[in-house]
Coordinates of N, CA and C in Angstrom, one line a residue:
M206 N -2.4 4.9 16.4 CA -3.4 5.4 15.5 C -3.1 4.9 14.1
A207 N -4.2 4.4 13.4 CA -4.0 4.0 12.1 C -5.0 4.8 11.2
L208 N -4.5 5.3 10.1 CA -5.3 6.2 9.3 C -5.6 5.6 7.9
G209 N -6.9 5.8 7.5 CA -7.3 5.2 6.2 C -7.3 3.7 6.3
T210 N -8.0 3.1 7.3 CA -7.8 1.7 7.6 C -8.7 0.8 6.8
G211 N -9.9 1.3 6.3 CA -10.8 0.4 5.6 C -11.4 -0.6 6.6
V212 N -11.3 -1.9 6.3 CA -11.8 -3.0 7.2 C -10.8 -3.4 8.3
C213 N -9.7 -2.7 8.3 CA -8.8 -2.8 9.5 C -8.1 -4.2 9.6
S214 N -7.9 -4.8 8.5 CA -7.3 -6.2 8.5 C -6.0 -6.3 9.3
H215 N -5.1 -5.4 9.0 CA -3.8 -5.4 9.7 C -4.0 -4.9 11.2
E216 N -4.8 -3.9 11.4 CA -5.0 -3.3 12.7 C -5.6 -4.4 13.6
L217 N -6.5 -5.1 13.1 CA -7.2 -6.2 14.0 C -6.1 -7.2 14.4
K218 N -5.3 -7.6 13.5 CA -4.2 -8.5 13.8 C -3.3 -8.0 14.8
L219 N -2.9 -6.7 14.7 CA -2.1 -6.0 15.7 C -2.7 -6.0 17.1
A220 N -4.0 -5.8 17.1 CA -4.7 -5.8 18.4 C -4.8 -7.1 19.0
E221 N -4.9 -8.2 18.1 CA -4.9 -9.5 18.6 C -3.6 -10.0 19.2
L222 N -2.5 -9.6 18.5 CA -1.2 -10.0 18.9 C -0.7 -9.1 20.1
N223 N -1.2 -7.9 20.3 CA -0.7 -7.0 21.3 C -1.9 -6.5 22.2
P224 N -2.4 -7.4 23.0 CA -3.6 -7.0 23.8 C -3.3 -5.8 24.8
H225 N -2.0 -5.5 25.0 CA -1.7 -4.3 25.9 C -1.7 -3.0 25.1
W226 N -1.8 -3.1 23.8 CA -1.9 -1.9 22.9 C -3.3 -1.4 22.9
E227 N -3.5 -0.1 22.7 CA -4.8 0.5 22.4 C -4.7 1.1 21.0
I228 N -5.5 0.6 20.1 CA -5.4 1.0 18.7 C -6.7 1.7 18.3
H229 N -6.5 2.9 17.7 CA -7.5 3.7 17.1 C -7.5 3.7 15.6
C230 N -8.6 3.3 15.0 CA -8.7 3.2 13.5 C -9.6 4.3 13.0
Y231 N -9.1 5.0 12.0 CA -9.8 6.1 11.4 C -10.0 5.9 9.9
D232 N -11.2 6.0 9.5 CA -11.6 5.9 8.1 C -12.9 6.7 7.8
F233 N -13.0 7.2 6.6 CA -14.3 8.0 6.3 C -15.5 7.0 6.0
S234 N -15.2 5.7 5.8 CA -16.3 4.8 5.5 C -16.8 4.1 6.7
D235 N -18.0 4.5 7.1 CA -18.7 4.0 8.3 C -19.0 2.5 8.1
E236 N -19.3 2.1 6.8 CA -19.7 0.7 6.5 C -18.5 -0.2 6.7
L237 N -17.3 0.2 6.2 CA -16.1 -0.6 6.4 C -15.7 -0.7 7.9
L238 N -15.9 0.3 8.6 CA -15.5 0.3 10.0 C -16.5 -0.6 10.8
K239 N -17.8 -0.6 10.4 CA -18.8 -1.5 11.0 C -18.4 -2.9 10.8
T240 N -17.9 -3.2 9.6 CA -17.4 -4.6 9.3 C -16.3 -5.0 10.2
A241 N -15.3 -4.0 10.4 CA -14.2 -4.2 11.3 C -14.7 -4.4 12.7
K242 N -15.6 -3.6 13.1 CA -16.1 -3.7 14.5 C -16.8 -5.1 14.8
R243 N -17.5 -5.6 13.8 CA -18.1 -7.0 14.0 C -17.0 -8.0 14.1
T244 N -15.9 -7.9 13.4 CA -14.8 -8.8 13.5 C -14.2 -8.7 14.9
A245 N -14.0 -7.5 15.3 CA -13.4 -7.3 16.7 C -14.3 -7.8 17.7
D246 N -15.6 -7.7 17.6 CA -16.5 -8.2 18.6 C -16.5 -9.8 18.6
D247 N -16.4 -10.3 17.4 CA -16.3 -11.8 17.3 C -15.1 -12.3 17.9
K248 N -14.0 -11.6 17.8 CA -12.7 -12.0 18.4 C -12.6 -11.6 19.9
K249 N -13.6 -10.9 20.3 CA -13.6 -10.4 21.7 C -12.4 -9.5 22.0
L250 N -12.1 -8.6 21.1 CA -11.0 -7.6 21.2 C -11.6 -6.4 21.9
N251 N -11.0 -6.0 23.0 CA -11.5 -4.8 23.6 C -10.4 -3.7 23.6
N252 N -9.4 -3.8 22.8 CA -8.3 -2.8 22.7 C -8.2 -2.1 21.4
I253 N -9.3 -2.2 20.6 CA -9.3 -1.5 19.3 C -10.6 -0.8 19.1
F254 N -10.5 0.5 18.6 CA -11.6 1.4 18.6 C -11.7 2.0 17.2
F255 N -12.9 2.3 16.7 CA -13.2 2.7 15.3 C -13.8 4.1 15.3
F256 N -13.3 4.9 14.4 CA -13.8 6.3 14.2 C -14.1 6.6 12.8
A257 N -15.3 6.8 12.4 CA -15.7 7.2 11.0 C -15.6 8.7 10.9
E258 N -14.4 9.2 10.5 CA -14.1 10.6 10.4 C -13.4 11.0 9.2
N259 N -13.5 12.3 8.8 CA -12.7 12.8 7.7 C -11.4 13.2 8.4
I260 N -10.4 12.5 8.1 CA -9.0 12.6 8.7 C -8.5 14.1 8.6
L261 N -8.8 14.7 7.4 CA -8.3 16.0 7.1 C -8.9 17.1 8.0
T262 N -10.1 16.9 8.5 CA -10.8 17.9 9.2 C -11.1 17.5 10.7
H263 N -10.9 16.3 11.0 CA -11.1 15.8 12.4 C -10.3 16.5 13.4
N264 N -10.8 16.9 14.5 CA -10.1 17.5 15.6 C -9.5 16.5 16.5
F265 N -8.3 16.0 16.2 CA -7.6 15.1 17.0 C -7.0 15.7 18.3
D266 N -6.8 14.9 19.3 CA -6.1 15.4 20.5 C -4.6 15.4 20.1
Q267 N -4.0 16.6 20.1 CA -2.6 16.8 19.7 C -1.6 16.0 20.6
N268 N -0.5 15.6 20.0 CA 0.6 14.9 20.7 C 0.1 13.7 21.5
D269 N -0.9 13.0 21.0 CA -1.6 12.0 21.8 C -1.1 10.6 21.5
Y270 N -0.5 10.3 20.4 CA -0.2 9.0 19.9 C 1.3 8.6 19.9
D271 N 1.5 7.4 20.3 CA 2.9 6.9 20.2 C 3.3 6.5 18.8
M272 N 2.3 6.1 18.0 CA 2.6 5.6 16.7 C 1.5 5.9 15.7
V273 N 1.9 6.2 14.5 CA 0.9 6.3 13.4 C 1.2 5.3 12.3
F274 N 0.2 4.6 11.9 CA 0.4 3.4 11.0 C -0.4 3.6 9.7
F275 N 0.2 3.4 8.6 CA -0.5 3.4 7.3 C -0.2 2.1 6.6
H276 N -1.3 1.4 6.2 CA -1.2 0.3 5.3 C -1.9 0.6 4.0
A277 N -1.2 0.8 3.0 CA -1.7 1.1 1.7 C -2.8 2.2 1.7
S278 N -2.5 3.2 2.5 CA -3.4 4.4 2.6 C -2.8 5.7 2.4
L279 N -1.5 5.8 2.8 CA -0.8 7.1 2.8 C -0.7 7.6 1.3
H280 N -0.6 6.7 0.4 CA -0.4 7.2 -1.0 C -1.7 7.8 -1.6
H281 N -2.8 7.7 -0.8 CA -4.1 8.3 -1.3 C -4.2 9.7 -0.8
F282 N -3.3 10.3 -0.1 CA -3.3 11.6 0.3 C -2.5 12.5 -0.6
D283 N -2.9 13.7 -0.8 CA -2.2 14.7 -1.6 C -1.3 15.6 -0.7
R284 N -0.4 16.3 -1.3 CA 0.5 17.2 -0.6 C 1.1 16.5 0.7
I285 N 1.8 15.5 0.4 CA 2.3 14.6 1.5 C 3.1 15.3 2.6
S286 N 4.0 16.2 2.2 CA 4.8 16.9 3.2 C 3.9 17.7 4.2
E287 N 2.9 18.4 3.6 CA 2.0 19.2 4.4 C 1.1 18.3 5.2
F288 N 0.7 17.2 4.7 CA -0.2 16.2 5.4 C 0.6 15.6 6.6
L289 N 1.9 15.3 6.4 CA 2.7 14.8 7.5 C 2.7 15.8 8.7
D290 N 2.9 17.1 8.3 CA 3.1 18.1 9.3 C 1.7 18.3 10.1
K291 N 0.6 18.5 9.3 CA -0.6 18.9 9.9 C -1.4 17.8 10.6
I292 N -1.2 16.5 10.1 CA -2.0 15.4 10.6 C -1.1 14.4 11.4
V293 N 0.0 14.0 10.8 CA 0.7 12.9 11.4 C 1.6 13.5 12.6
I294 N 2.5 14.4 12.3 CA 3.4 14.9 13.3 C 2.7 15.6 14.4
K295 N 1.7 16.3 14.0 CA 0.9 17.1 15.0 C 0.3 16.2 16.1
N296 N 0.0 14.9 15.7 CA -0.6 14.0 16.7 C 0.3 13.0 17.3
L297 N 1.6 13.1 17.0 CA 2.5 12.2 17.6 C 3.1 12.8 18.8
K298 N 3.4 11.9 19.8 CA 4.2 12.3 20.9 C 5.6 12.6 20.5
S299 N 6.4 13.3 21.3 CA 7.8 13.5 21.0 C 8.5 12.2 20.7
E300 N 9.2 12.2 19.6 CA 9.9 11.0 19.2 C 9.0 9.8 18.9
G301 N 7.8 10.1 18.6 CA 6.8 9.0 18.2 C 7.2 8.3 16.9
Y302 N 6.6 7.2 16.6 CA 6.9 6.4 15.5 C 5.9 6.5 14.4
L303 N 6.4 6.4 13.2 CA 5.6 6.3 11.9 C 6.0 4.9 11.3
V304 N 4.9 4.1 11.0 CA 5.1 2.9 10.3 C 4.3 2.9 9.0
I305 N 4.9 2.5 7.9 CA 4.2 2.5 6.6 C 4.5 1.2 5.9
N306 N 3.5 0.7 5.2 CA 3.5 -0.4 4.2 C 2.9 0.2 3.0
E307 N 3.7 0.7 2.0 CA 3.1 1.6 1.1 C 3.7 1.5 -0.4
Y308 N 2.8 2.0 -1.3 CA 3.3 2.3 -2.6 C 4.0 3.7 -2.6
V309 N 5.2 3.7 -3.1 CA 5.9 5.0 -3.1 C 6.5 5.3 -4.5
G310 N 5.9 4.7 -5.5 CA 6.4 4.9 -6.8 C 5.8 6.2 -7.5
K311 N 5.8 6.1 -8.8 CA 5.4 7.3 -9.6 C 4.0 7.7 -9.3
N312 N 3.8 9.1 -9.3 CA 2.5 9.6 -9.1 C 1.5 9.1 -10.2
R313 N 0.3 8.7 -9.8 CA -0.7 8.3 -10.7 C -0.3 7.1 -11.5
L314 N 0.6 6.3 -11.0 CA 1.1 5.0 -11.7 C 1.7 5.3 -13.1
Q315 N 2.3 6.5 -13.2 CA 2.9 6.8 -14.6 C 4.3 6.3 -14.7
Y316 N 4.3 5.0 -15.0 CA 5.6 4.2 -15.0 C 6.6 4.7 -16.0
S317 N 7.8 4.5 -15.7 CA 8.9 4.8 -16.6 C 8.9 3.9 -17.8
D318 N 9.5 4.3 -18.9 CA 9.6 3.4 -20.1 C 10.3 2.1 -19.8
L319 N 11.3 2.2 -18.9 CA 12.0 1.0 -18.6 C 11.1 0.0 -17.8
Q320 N 10.3 0.5 -16.9 CA 9.4 -0.3 -16.1 C 8.4 -1.0 -17.0
L321 N 7.9 -0.2 -18.0 CA 6.9 -0.7 -18.9 C 7.5 -1.8 -19.8
E322 N 8.8 -1.6 -20.2 CA 9.5 -2.6 -20.9 C 9.6 -3.9 -20.2
Y323 N 9.9 -3.9 -18.9 CA 10.1 -5.1 -18.1 C 8.7 -5.8 -17.8
I324 N 7.7 -5.0 -17.6 CA 6.3 -5.5 -17.4 C 5.9 -6.4 -18.6
N325 N 6.2 -5.8 -19.8 CA 5.8 -6.5 -21.0 C 6.7 -7.8 -21.3
K326 N 8.0 -7.7 -20.8 CA 8.8 -8.9 -20.9 C 8.2 -10.0 -20.0
A327 N 7.7 -9.6 -18.9 CA 7.1 -10.6 -18.0 C 5.9 -11.2 -18.6
I328 N 5.0 -10.4 -19.3 CA 3.9 -10.9 -19.9 C 4.2 -11.9 -21.0
D329 N 5.3 -11.6 -21.7 CA 5.8 -12.5 -22.8 C 6.2 -13.9 -22.2
F330 N 6.7 -13.9 -21.0 CA 7.1 -15.2 -20.4 C 5.9 -16.1 -20.1
I331 N 4.7 -15.5 -20.0 CA 3.5 -16.3 -19.7 C 2.8 -16.8 -20.9
P332 N 2.6 -18.2 -21.0 CA 2.0 -18.8 -22.1 C 0.6 -18.2 -22.3
K333 N 0.1 -18.2 -23.5 CA -1.2 -17.7 -23.9 C -2.3 -18.2 -23.0
K334 N -2.3 -19.5 -22.7 CA -3.4 -20.2 -22.0 C -3.5 -19.6 -20.6
Y335 N -2.5 -18.9 -20.1 CA -2.6 -18.3 -18.8 C -2.7 -16.8 -18.8
R336 N -3.0 -16.3 -20.0 CA -3.2 -14.9 -20.2 C -4.6 -14.5 -20.5
K337 N -5.5 -15.4 -20.4 CA -6.9 -15.2 -20.6 C -7.5 -14.3 -19.4
I338 N -8.0 -13.2 -19.7 CA -8.4 -12.3 -18.7 C -9.7 -12.8 -18.0
F339 N -9.7 -12.6 -16.7 CA -10.8 -13.2 -15.8 C -12.2 -12.8 -16.3
K340 N -13.0 -13.9 -16.5 CA -14.4 -13.8 -16.9 C -14.6 -13.1 -18.3
T341 N -13.6 -13.2 -19.2 CA -13.7 -12.7 -20.5 C -13.2 -13.8 -21.5
E342 N -13.3 -13.5 -22.8 CA -12.6 -14.3 -23.8 C -11.4 -13.6 -24.4
I343 N -11.0 -12.5 -23.7 CA -9.9 -11.7 -24.2 C -8.6 -12.1 -23.5
Y344 N -7.5 -12.0 -24.3 CA -6.2 -12.4 -23.8 C -5.3 -11.2 -23.6
K345 N -4.6 -11.2 -22.5 CA -3.7 -10.1 -22.2 C -2.4 -10.3 -23.0
N346 N -2.1 -9.4 -23.9 CA -0.9 -9.5 -24.7 C 0.1 -8.4 -24.5
H347 N -0.4 -7.3 -23.9 CA 0.5 -6.1 -23.8 C 0.0 -5.2 -22.7
Y348 N 0.9 -4.5 -22.0 CA 0.5 -3.6 -21.0 C 1.1 -2.2 -21.4
S349 N 0.2 -1.2 -21.6 CA 0.7 0.1 -22.0 C 0.7 1.2 -20.9
G350 N 0.3 0.8 -19.7 CA 0.3 1.7 -18.6 C -1.1 2.3 -18.5
S351 N -1.2 3.1 -17.4 CA -2.5 3.8 -17.1 C -2.4 5.2 -17.5
G352 N -3.3 5.6 -18.4 CA -3.4 7.0 -18.8 C -3.6 8.0 -17.7
L353 N -3.0 9.1 -17.7 CA -3.1 10.1 -16.6 C -4.5 10.5 -16.4
L354 N -5.2 10.9 -17.5 CA -6.6 11.4 -17.3 C -7.5 10.3 -16.8
R355 N -7.3 9.1 -17.3 CA -8.1 8.0 -16.8 C -7.9 7.7 -15.4
M356 N -6.7 7.8 -14.9 CA -6.4 7.7 -13.5 C -7.1 8.7 -12.6
I357 N -7.0 9.9 -13.1 CA -7.7 11.0 -12.3 C -9.2 10.9 -12.2
I358 N -9.8 10.5 -13.4 CA -11.2 10.3 -13.4 C -11.6 9.1 -12.6
A359 N -10.9 8.0 -12.7 CA -11.3 6.7 -12.1 C -11.1 6.8 -10.6
D360 N -10.1 7.4 -10.1 CA -9.8 7.5 -8.7 C -8.9 8.7 -8.4
P361 N -9.5 9.9 -8.2 CA -8.7 11.1 -8.0 C -7.6 11.1 -6.9
S362 N -7.8 10.2 -5.9 CA -6.8 10.1 -4.8 C -5.7 9.1 -5.1
E363 N -5.9 8.3 -6.1 CA -4.9 7.2 -6.3 C -3.5 7.7 -6.6
C364 N -2.6 7.5 -5.7 CA -1.1 7.8 -5.9 C -1.0 9.3 -6.3
A365 N -1.8 10.2 -5.6 CA -1.8 11.6 -6.0 C -0.4 12.3 -5.8
D366 N 0.3 11.9 -4.7 CA 1.6 12.5 -4.5 C 2.6 11.4 -3.9
S367 N 2.5 10.2 -4.5 CA 3.2 9.1 -3.9 C 4.7 9.3 -4.0
E368 N 5.2 10.0 -5.0 CA 6.6 10.2 -5.2 C 7.2 11.0 -4.0
S369 N 6.4 11.8 -3.3 CA 6.9 12.6 -2.2 C 6.9 11.9 -0.9
I370 N 6.4 10.7 -0.8 CA 6.3 10.0 0.5 C 7.7 9.8 1.1
L371 N 8.6 9.1 0.5 CA 9.9 8.9 1.1 C 10.7 10.1 1.3
P372 N 10.8 11.0 0.3 CA 11.6 12.3 0.6 C 11.0 13.1 1.7
S373 N 9.7 13.1 1.9 CA 9.1 13.9 2.9 C 9.3 13.2 4.3
I374 N 9.2 11.9 4.3 CA 9.4 11.2 5.6 C 10.9 11.4 6.0
H375 N 11.8 11.2 5.1 CA 13.2 11.3 5.4 C 13.6 12.7 6.0
K376 N 12.9 13.7 5.6 CA 13.2 15.1 6.1 C 12.7 15.2 7.6
K377 N 11.7 14.5 7.9 CA 11.0 14.7 9.2 C 11.2 13.6 10.2
F378 N 11.7 12.5 9.8 CA 11.9 11.3 10.6 C 13.2 10.7 10.4
N379 N 13.7 10.0 11.5 CA 14.9 9.2 11.4 C 14.5 7.8 11.0
V380 N 15.2 7.2 10.1 CA 14.9 5.8 9.6 C 15.4 4.8 10.6
L381 N 14.5 4.0 11.1 CA 14.9 2.8 11.9 C 15.0 1.6 11.1
E382 N 14.1 1.4 10.2 CA 14.1 0.2 9.3 C 13.3 0.6 8.0
E383 N 13.9 0.3 6.9 CA 13.3 0.6 5.6 C 13.6 -0.5 4.6
K384 N 12.6 -1.3 4.2 CA 12.8 -2.4 3.3 C 12.0 -2.3 2.1
S385 N 12.7 -2.3 0.9 CA 12.0 -2.2 -0.3 C 11.6 -3.7 -0.7
F386 N 10.4 -3.8 -1.3 CA 10.0 -5.2 -1.7 C 9.3 -5.2 -3.0
G387 N 9.7 -4.3 -3.9 CA 9.4 -4.4 -5.3 C 8.0 -4.3 -5.7
N388 N 7.5 -5.3 -6.4 CA 6.1 -5.3 -7.0 C 6.1 -4.3 -8.2
N389 N 7.2 -4.0 -8.7 CA 7.3 -3.1 -9.9 C 6.7 -3.7 -11.1
I390 N 6.8 -5.0 -11.2 CA 6.3 -5.8 -12.4 C 5.1 -6.6 -12.0
L391 N 5.0 -7.2 -10.9 CA 4.0 -8.2 -10.6 C 2.6 -7.7 -10.7
Q392 N 2.3 -6.6 -10.0 CA 0.9 -6.2 -10.0 C 0.4 -5.8 -11.3
S393 N 1.2 -5.3 -12.2 CA 0.8 -4.9 -13.6 C 0.7 -6.1 -14.5
A394 N 1.8 -6.9 -14.5 CA 1.9 -8.1 -15.4 C 0.8 -9.1 -15.1
L395 N 0.5 -9.3 -13.8 CA -0.5 -10.3 -13.4 C -1.9 -9.8 -13.2
K396 N -2.1 -8.5 -13.3 CA -3.4 -8.0 -13.2 C -4.4 -8.6 -14.1
D397 N -5.5 -9.1 -13.6 CA -6.6 -9.7 -14.4 C -6.3 -11.1 -14.8
I398 N -5.1 -11.6 -14.6 CA -4.8 -13.0 -15.0 C -4.2 -13.8 -13.9
A399 N -4.1 -13.2 -12.7 CA -3.5 -13.9 -11.5 C -4.3 -15.1 -11.1
H400 N -5.6 -15.2 -11.5 CA -6.4 -16.3 -11.1 C -5.9 -17.6 -11.6
H401 N -5.2 -17.6 -12.7 CA -4.6 -18.8 -13.3 C -3.6 -19.4 -12.4
F402 N -3.0 -18.6 -11.5 CA -1.9 -19.1 -10.6 C -2.3 -19.4 -9.2
V403 N -3.7 -19.4 -8.9 CA -4.1 -19.8 -7.6 C -3.8 -21.2 -7.2
E404 N -4.0 -22.1 -8.2 CA -3.6 -23.5 -8.0 C -2.4 -23.7 -8.8
M405 N -1.3 -24.2 -8.1 CA 0.0 -24.2 -8.8 C 0.4 -25.6 -9.2
D406 N 1.2 -25.7 -10.2 CA 1.9 -26.9 -10.6 C 3.3 -26.6 -11.0
E407 N 4.1 -27.5 -11.4 CA 5.5 -27.3 -11.8 C 5.6 -26.3 -12.9
E408 N 4.8 -26.4 -13.9 CA 4.9 -25.4 -15.0 C 4.7 -24.0 -14.5
K409 N 3.6 -23.8 -13.8 CA 3.3 -22.5 -13.3 C 4.4 -21.9 -12.4
S410 N 4.9 -22.8 -11.6 CA 6.0 -22.4 -10.7 C 7.2 -21.9 -11.4
E411 N 7.5 -22.6 -12.5 CA 8.6 -22.2 -13.4 C 8.4 -20.8 -14.0
I412 N 7.1 -20.6 -14.5 CA 6.7 -19.4 -15.1 C 6.9 -18.2 -14.1
L413 N 6.4 -18.4 -12.9 CA 6.5 -17.3 -11.9 C 7.9 -17.1 -11.5
A414 N 8.7 -18.1 -11.4 CA 10.1 -18.0 -11.1 C 10.8 -17.1 -12.1
K415 N 10.5 -17.2 -13.4 CA 11.1 -16.3 -14.4 C 10.6 -14.9 -14.2
V416 N 9.3 -14.7 -13.9 CA 8.8 -13.3 -13.6 C 9.5 -12.7 -12.4
F417 N 9.6 -13.5 -11.3 CA 10.2 -13.0 -10.1 C 11.7 -12.6 -10.4
H418 N 12.4 -13.4 -11.2 CA 13.8 -13.2 -11.5 C 13.9 -11.9 -12.3
L419 N 13.0 -11.7 -13.2 CA 13.0 -10.5 -14.0 C 12.8 -9.2 -13.2
E420 N 11.9 -9.3 -12.2 CA 11.7 -8.2 -11.3 C 12.9 -7.9 -10.5
D421 N 13.6 -9.0 -10.0 CA 14.8 -8.8 -9.3 C 15.9 -8.1 -10.1
Q422 N 15.9 -8.4 -11.4 CA 16.9 -7.7 -12.3 C 16.5 -6.2 -12.4
L423 N 15.2 -5.9 -12.6 CA 14.8 -4.5 -12.7 C 15.1 -3.7 -11.4
L424 N 15.0 -4.3 -10.3 CA 15.2 -3.6 -9.0 C 16.6 -3.3 -8.8
K425 N 17.5 -3.9 -9.5 CA 19.0 -3.5 -9.4 C 19.2 -2.2 -10.1
I426 N 18.3 -1.8 -11.0 CA 18.6 -0.5 -11.8 C 17.4 0.4 -11.7
H427 N 16.4 0.1 -10.9 CA 15.2 0.9 -10.8 C 14.7 1.0 -9.4
P428 N 14.2 2.1 -8.9 CA 13.7 2.2 -7.5 C 12.5 1.3 -7.3
S429 N 12.4 0.7 -6.1 CA 11.2 -0.1 -5.7 C 10.0 0.7 -5.6
D430 N 8.9 0.2 -6.0 CA 7.6 0.9 -5.9 C 7.0 0.7 -4.5
F431 N 7.4 -0.3 -3.8 CA 6.7 -0.5 -2.5 C 7.8 -0.6 -1.4
V432 N 7.4 -0.1 -0.2 CA 8.4 0.0 0.9 C 7.6 -0.3 2.2
F433 N 8.3 -1.0 3.1 CA 7.9 -1.1 4.5 C 8.9 -0.3 5.3
G434 N 8.4 0.6 6.1 CA 9.4 1.4 6.8 C 8.9 1.7 8.3
V435 N 9.9 1.8 9.2 CA 9.6 2.2 10.5 C 10.5 3.4 10.8
Y436 N 9.9 4.5 11.3 CA 10.6 5.7 11.5 C 10.3 6.3 12.8
R437 N 11.3 7.1 13.3 CA 11.1 7.8 14.6 C 11.2 9.3 14.3
L438 N 10.2 10.0 14.9 CA 10.1 11.5 14.7 C 11.4 12.2 15.2
K439 N 11.9 13.1 14.4 CA 13.0 13.9 14.8 C 12.5 14.9 15.9
N440 N 13.3 15.4 16.7 CA 12.9 16.3 17.7 C 12.1 17.4 17.2
K441 N 10.9 17.6 17.8 CA 10.0 18.7 17.3 C 10.6 20.1 17.7

């Protein structure tokens, strides 16, 4: 079972690679799931199914799933500990698996002063000609973070309780694999200017290498914002 799947890009690939699996995709957007269904039909996949449902109110068959998968969707749910109990654990078989590929950083993207400092160091590494914001005449010179009120108004679900994801999972699941992969600097420093780096040359490679190295330095002293994890449910 995959929750908050959107167009099911990862789930479709899993279905393609594992024809013996049966994959159920749940999302509230009927249009996105219709797009996913067309892709599945084009690929002649008969082991993936789509359900346009409100995950929070849908009447799932309890203890029915071997695995629950989240790709960039778990951080959109609030009250994570309660959500895991009522939706995820309730629908997992005994010792079932949870797999996440998620943002687990600060709620509402309210970055620490240290993280903001490193993001702006990264921007300083980028020559002005590569800091022109996409489809504008404006140059990106500084990143000050996302205001809390702006975040709530723009997307009330964005990173609503993301800080609770790992602590809540660790209480309820055993860790089988957990890999941090950063992105503490990259997504903010390169936002709106990443198009300059679609086509690469030696100069651009050197610029990005400096930015990557800076993020590596930050991750030695600051928790990673993104994690891939595989977990097994503790005995119910």
